[in-house]
Short mmCIF file of N, CA and C in Angstrom, two decimals:
data_model
loop_
_atom_site.label_atom_id
_atom_site.label_comp_id
_atom_site.label_asym_id
_atom_site.label_seq_id
_atom_site.Cartn_x
_atom_site.Cartn_y
_atom_site.Cartn_z
N MET A 503 -2.17 -17.24 -5.52
CA MET A 503 -1.01 -16.70 -3.98
C MET A 503 -1.86 -15.44 -3.71
N THR A 504 -2.37 -15.96 -1.75
CA THR A 504 -3.23 -14.98 -0.88
C THR A 504 -1.85 -14.36 -0.99
N ALA A 505 -2.14 -13.07 -0.05
CA ALA A 505 -1.57 -12.50 0.89
C ALA A 505 -1.02 -13.35 2.13
N ALA A 506 -1.98 -14.17 2.82
CA ALA A 506 -1.99 -14.29 3.78
C ALA A 506 -0.84 -15.55 3.41
N HIS A 507 -0.70 -16.34 2.48
CA HIS A 507 0.55 -16.89 2.04
C HIS A 507 2.41 -15.83 2.25
N LEU A 508 2.23 -14.59 2.10
CA LEU A 508 3.27 -13.49 1.76
C LEU A 508 3.83 -12.87 2.51
N SER A 509 5.01 -13.04 2.85
CA SER A 509 5.70 -12.70 4.68
C SER A 509 5.06 -11.34 4.55
N GLU A 510 5.00 -10.75 5.39
CA GLU A 510 4.81 -8.80 5.09
C GLU A 510 5.71 -8.67 4.80
N GLN A 511 7.29 -8.74 4.87
CA GLN A 511 7.96 -8.14 4.07
C GLN A 511 8.12 -8.50 2.43
N VAL A 512 7.69 -9.25 1.99
CA VAL A 512 7.13 -9.14 0.36
C VAL A 512 5.57 -9.02 -0.28
N VAL A 513 4.62 -8.29 1.13
CA VAL A 513 3.55 -7.01 0.56
C VAL A 513 4.29 -5.99 0.72
N LYS A 514 5.09 -5.62 1.69
CA LYS A 514 5.24 -4.14 1.87
C LYS A 514 6.08 -3.81 0.31
N ASP A 515 7.47 -4.90 0.21
CA ASP A 515 7.61 -4.73 -0.80
C ASP A 515 7.07 -4.30 -2.05
N LYS A 516 6.18 -4.97 -2.66
CA LYS A 516 5.08 -5.70 -3.09
C LYS A 516 4.95 -3.66 -3.58
N LEU A 517 3.48 -3.49 -2.27
CA LEU A 517 3.20 -1.61 -2.15
C LEU A 517 4.29 -1.02 -2.40
N ILE A 518 5.17 -1.00 -2.22
CA ILE A 518 6.57 0.18 -2.61
C ILE A 518 6.81 -0.33 -3.61
N GLU A 519 6.77 -0.95 -4.37
CA GLU A 519 7.32 -1.54 -6.38
C GLU A 519 6.14 -0.56 -7.11
N PHE A 520 4.85 -0.45 -6.03
CA PHE A 520 3.19 -0.01 -7.12
C PHE A 520 3.24 1.27 -6.93
N ILE A 521 3.69 1.67 -5.33
CA ILE A 521 3.03 3.02 -4.59
C ILE A 521 4.18 3.33 -6.31
N ARG A 522 5.96 3.18 -6.53
CA ARG A 522 6.48 4.18 -6.78
C ARG A 522 6.49 4.34 -8.11
N GLU A 523 5.82 3.25 -8.65
CA GLU A 523 5.61 3.06 -10.23
C GLU A 523 4.07 4.01 -10.77
N THR A 524 3.35 3.35 -9.79
CA THR A 524 1.77 4.11 -9.98
C THR A 524 1.76 5.41 -10.06
N PHE A 525 1.92 5.98 -8.37
CA PHE A 525 1.63 7.60 -7.92
C PHE A 525 3.42 8.29 -7.42
N LEU A 526 5.37 7.84 -8.47
CA LEU A 526 5.49 8.53 -8.31
C LEU A 526 6.35 8.61 -9.70
N SER A 527 5.67 8.03 -10.34
CA SER A 527 6.40 8.54 -11.76
C SER A 527 7.33 7.09 -12.02
N GLY A 528 7.55 6.51 -11.13
CA GLY A 528 8.65 5.31 -11.66
C GLY A 528 10.33 5.63 -11.30
N ASP A 529 10.37 7.33 -9.73
CA ASP A 529 11.04 7.72 -9.79
C ASP A 529 11.79 7.59 -8.32
N PRO A 530 13.12 6.62 -8.99
CA PRO A 530 14.05 5.88 -7.37
C PRO A 530 14.40 7.00 -7.42
N ASP A 531 14.76 8.25 -7.37
CA ASP A 531 15.55 8.91 -6.04
C ASP A 531 14.56 9.71 -5.22
N ARG A 532 12.73 9.34 -5.70
CA ARG A 532 12.05 9.87 -4.56
C ARG A 532 11.96 9.06 -3.43
N GLU A 533 12.51 9.40 -2.10
CA GLU A 533 12.40 8.80 -1.22
C GLU A 533 10.69 7.89 -0.34
N LEU A 534 11.46 6.65 -0.31
CA LEU A 534 9.99 5.91 -0.33
C LEU A 534 10.59 4.51 0.83
N ASP A 535 10.62 4.88 2.01
CA ASP A 535 9.84 3.57 2.27
C ASP A 535 8.75 3.07 3.44
N GLU A 536 8.93 1.93 3.86
CA GLU A 536 7.84 1.34 4.41
C GLU A 536 7.86 2.00 5.74
N GLY A 537 8.16 2.98 5.93
CA GLY A 537 7.40 3.95 7.32
C GLY A 537 7.19 5.39 6.61
N THR A 538 7.48 6.27 4.82
CA THR A 538 7.60 7.12 4.32
C THR A 538 5.63 7.71 4.76
N PRO A 539 5.38 8.36 5.43
CA PRO A 539 4.34 9.28 5.31
C PRO A 539 3.39 10.00 4.10
N LEU A 540 2.61 8.43 3.65
CA LEU A 540 2.49 8.57 2.25
C LEU A 540 0.64 9.38 2.09
N LEU A 541 0.31 9.70 3.51
CA LEU A 541 -1.02 10.73 2.92
C LEU A 541 -0.71 11.96 3.56
N GLU A 542 0.50 12.44 4.72
CA GLU A 542 0.80 13.84 5.49
C GLU A 542 1.92 14.09 3.65
N TRP A 543 2.69 13.45 3.09
CA TRP A 543 3.42 13.89 1.86
C TRP A 543 2.85 13.93 0.88
N GLY A 544 1.02 13.78 0.81
CA GLY A 544 1.05 14.01 -0.96
C GLY A 544 1.07 12.59 -1.88
N VAL A 545 1.97 11.68 -1.58
CA VAL A 545 2.24 10.29 -2.33
C VAL A 545 0.48 9.39 -2.27
N ILE A 546 -0.09 9.51 -1.41
CA ILE A 546 -1.72 9.35 -1.70
C ILE A 546 -2.64 9.36 -1.10
N ASP A 547 -3.51 9.74 -1.28
CA ASP A 547 -4.67 10.71 -1.90
C ASP A 547 -6.22 9.76 -1.84
N SER A 548 -7.32 10.10 -1.41
CA SER A 548 -8.35 9.04 -1.30
C SER A 548 -8.94 8.40 -2.86
N MET A 549 -8.78 9.62 -3.42
CA MET A 549 -8.73 8.23 -5.19
C MET A 549 -7.46 7.90 -4.60
N ARG A 550 -6.34 8.13 -4.82
CA ARG A 550 -5.75 7.49 -5.30
C ARG A 550 -5.43 5.67 -3.87
N ILE A 551 -6.24 6.30 -2.85
CA ILE A 551 -6.27 4.94 -1.82
C ILE A 551 -7.45 4.15 -2.59
N VAL A 552 -8.42 4.64 -3.33
CA VAL A 552 -9.15 3.55 -4.39
C VAL A 552 -7.96 2.26 -5.24
N VAL A 553 -6.61 2.95 -5.69
CA VAL A 553 -6.20 2.29 -6.61
C VAL A 553 -5.56 1.45 -6.51
N LEU A 554 -5.08 2.24 -4.84
CA LEU A 554 -4.70 0.86 -4.23
C LEU A 554 -4.97 -0.48 -3.61
N LEU A 555 -6.37 -0.16 -3.14
CA LEU A 555 -7.31 -1.03 -2.86
C LEU A 555 -7.80 -1.94 -4.25
N ALA A 556 -7.61 -1.35 -5.29
CA ALA A 556 -8.20 -3.06 -6.56
C ALA A 556 -6.17 -3.37 -7.02
N PHE A 557 -5.15 -2.49 -6.38
CA PHE A 557 -3.84 -3.26 -6.66
C PHE A 557 -4.09 -4.57 -5.63
N ILE A 558 -4.43 -4.11 -4.38
CA ILE A 558 -4.21 -4.89 -3.35
C ILE A 558 -5.33 -6.64 -3.77
N ARG A 559 -6.51 -6.12 -4.51
CA ARG A 559 -7.51 -6.62 -4.52
C ARG A 559 -6.78 -7.67 -5.12
N ARG A 560 -6.85 -7.34 -6.08
CA ARG A 560 -5.96 -7.94 -8.36
C ARG A 560 -4.71 -9.14 -7.91
N GLU A 561 -3.91 -7.91 -7.32
CA GLU A 561 -2.07 -8.97 -6.98
C GLU A 561 -1.86 -9.14 -6.52
N LEU A 562 -3.14 -8.86 -5.16
CA LEU A 562 -2.49 -10.03 -3.10
C LEU A 562 -3.65 -10.46 -2.89
N SER A 563 -5.23 -10.88 -3.75
CA SER A 563 -6.33 -11.58 -3.43
C SER A 563 -6.42 -11.33 -2.17
N THR A 564 -6.40 -10.11 -1.61
CA THR A 564 -6.88 -10.17 -0.82
C THR A 564 -7.97 -8.13 -0.86
N ASP A 565 -9.24 -8.91 0.25
CA ASP A 565 -9.74 -7.03 -0.25
C ASP A 565 -9.61 -7.34 1.36
N ILE A 566 -9.90 -5.68 2.26
CA ILE A 566 -9.79 -4.23 2.86
C ILE A 566 -10.70 -4.39 2.75
N PRO A 567 -12.04 -4.87 4.32
CA PRO A 567 -13.09 -4.05 4.70
C PRO A 567 -12.88 -2.45 5.34
N MET A 568 -14.53 -2.39 4.66
CA MET A 568 -14.41 -0.64 4.57
C MET A 568 -13.84 0.18 6.29
N THR A 569 -14.56 -1.04 6.85
CA THR A 569 -14.83 0.15 8.17
C THR A 569 -12.70 -0.05 8.19
N GLN A 570 -11.81 -1.00 7.92
CA GLN A 570 -10.34 -0.77 7.89
C GLN A 570 -10.42 0.49 7.09
N ILE A 571 -10.63 1.14 6.38
CA ILE A 571 -9.91 2.04 5.53
C ILE A 571 -9.87 3.15 6.31
N SER A 572 -9.30 4.30 6.72
CA SER A 572 -8.70 5.30 7.60
C SER A 572 -7.84 5.96 7.04
N GLY A 573 -7.28 7.43 7.12
CA GLY A 573 -6.32 7.88 7.66
C GLY A 573 -4.84 7.13 8.48
N ALA A 574 -5.73 6.48 9.46
CA ALA A 574 -4.29 5.66 10.37
C ALA A 574 -3.64 4.62 10.12
N ASN A 575 -5.13 3.72 9.20
CA ASN A 575 -4.55 2.47 8.83
C ASN A 575 -3.88 2.96 7.19
N PHE A 576 -3.84 3.15 6.67
CA PHE A 576 -3.19 4.58 5.42
C PHE A 576 -2.32 4.88 5.34
N ARG A 577 -1.21 5.43 6.45
CA ARG A 577 -0.77 6.00 7.08
C ARG A 577 0.73 6.10 6.18
N ASN A 578 0.88 5.16 6.07
CA ASN A 578 2.59 3.83 5.22
C ASN A 578 2.23 3.37 5.08
N VAL A 579 3.28 2.44 3.91
CA VAL A 579 3.15 1.15 3.78
C VAL A 579 3.33 -0.04 5.06
N ARG A 580 4.21 0.47 6.15
CA ARG A 580 3.88 -1.01 7.43
C ARG A 580 2.45 -0.95 7.95
N LYS A 581 1.44 0.24 7.88
CA LYS A 581 0.64 -0.16 8.44
C LYS A 581 -0.61 -0.45 7.06
N ILE A 582 0.00 -0.44 6.13
CA ILE A 582 -0.63 -0.55 5.16
C ILE A 582 -0.74 -2.54 4.78
N ALA A 583 0.41 -3.07 4.86
CA ALA A 583 0.52 -4.47 5.55
C ALA A 583 0.25 -5.31 5.90
N ALA A 584 0.11 -4.17 7.03
CA ALA A 584 -0.21 -4.78 8.45
C ALA A 584 -2.00 -5.70 7.84
N LEU A 585 -2.61 -4.75 7.54
CA LEU A 585 -4.35 -4.93 6.81
C LEU A 585 -4.50 -6.40 6.07
N VAL A 586 -3.39 -6.31 5.26
CA VAL A 586 -2.89 -6.84 4.12
C VAL A 586 -2.38 -8.13 4.81
N VAL A 587 -2.17 -8.78 5.56
CA VAL A 587 -1.41 -10.54 5.65
C VAL A 587 -2.62 -10.58 6.79
N HIS A 588 -3.06 -9.65 7.82
CA HIS A 588 -3.81 -10.28 8.64
C HIS A 588 -5.82 -9.79 9.38
#
């Protein structure tokens, strides 16, 4: 199933689960929702974006064009999900 067939909310949920498990050691107490400022809070950085892009490609069957990889587009889960489904 490709991301085009998933709702934006499903993509957000998958991204949050992946980010929590991969970058936050699965810590359920760490604040993370679709609006959490990922870059500002140090949850992701340039190396982690590469890992996140690999997850998106593998699990959501979507490639994010290099021209779309920017701090603004990876600011939070909401922005990333919008890239994935559109």
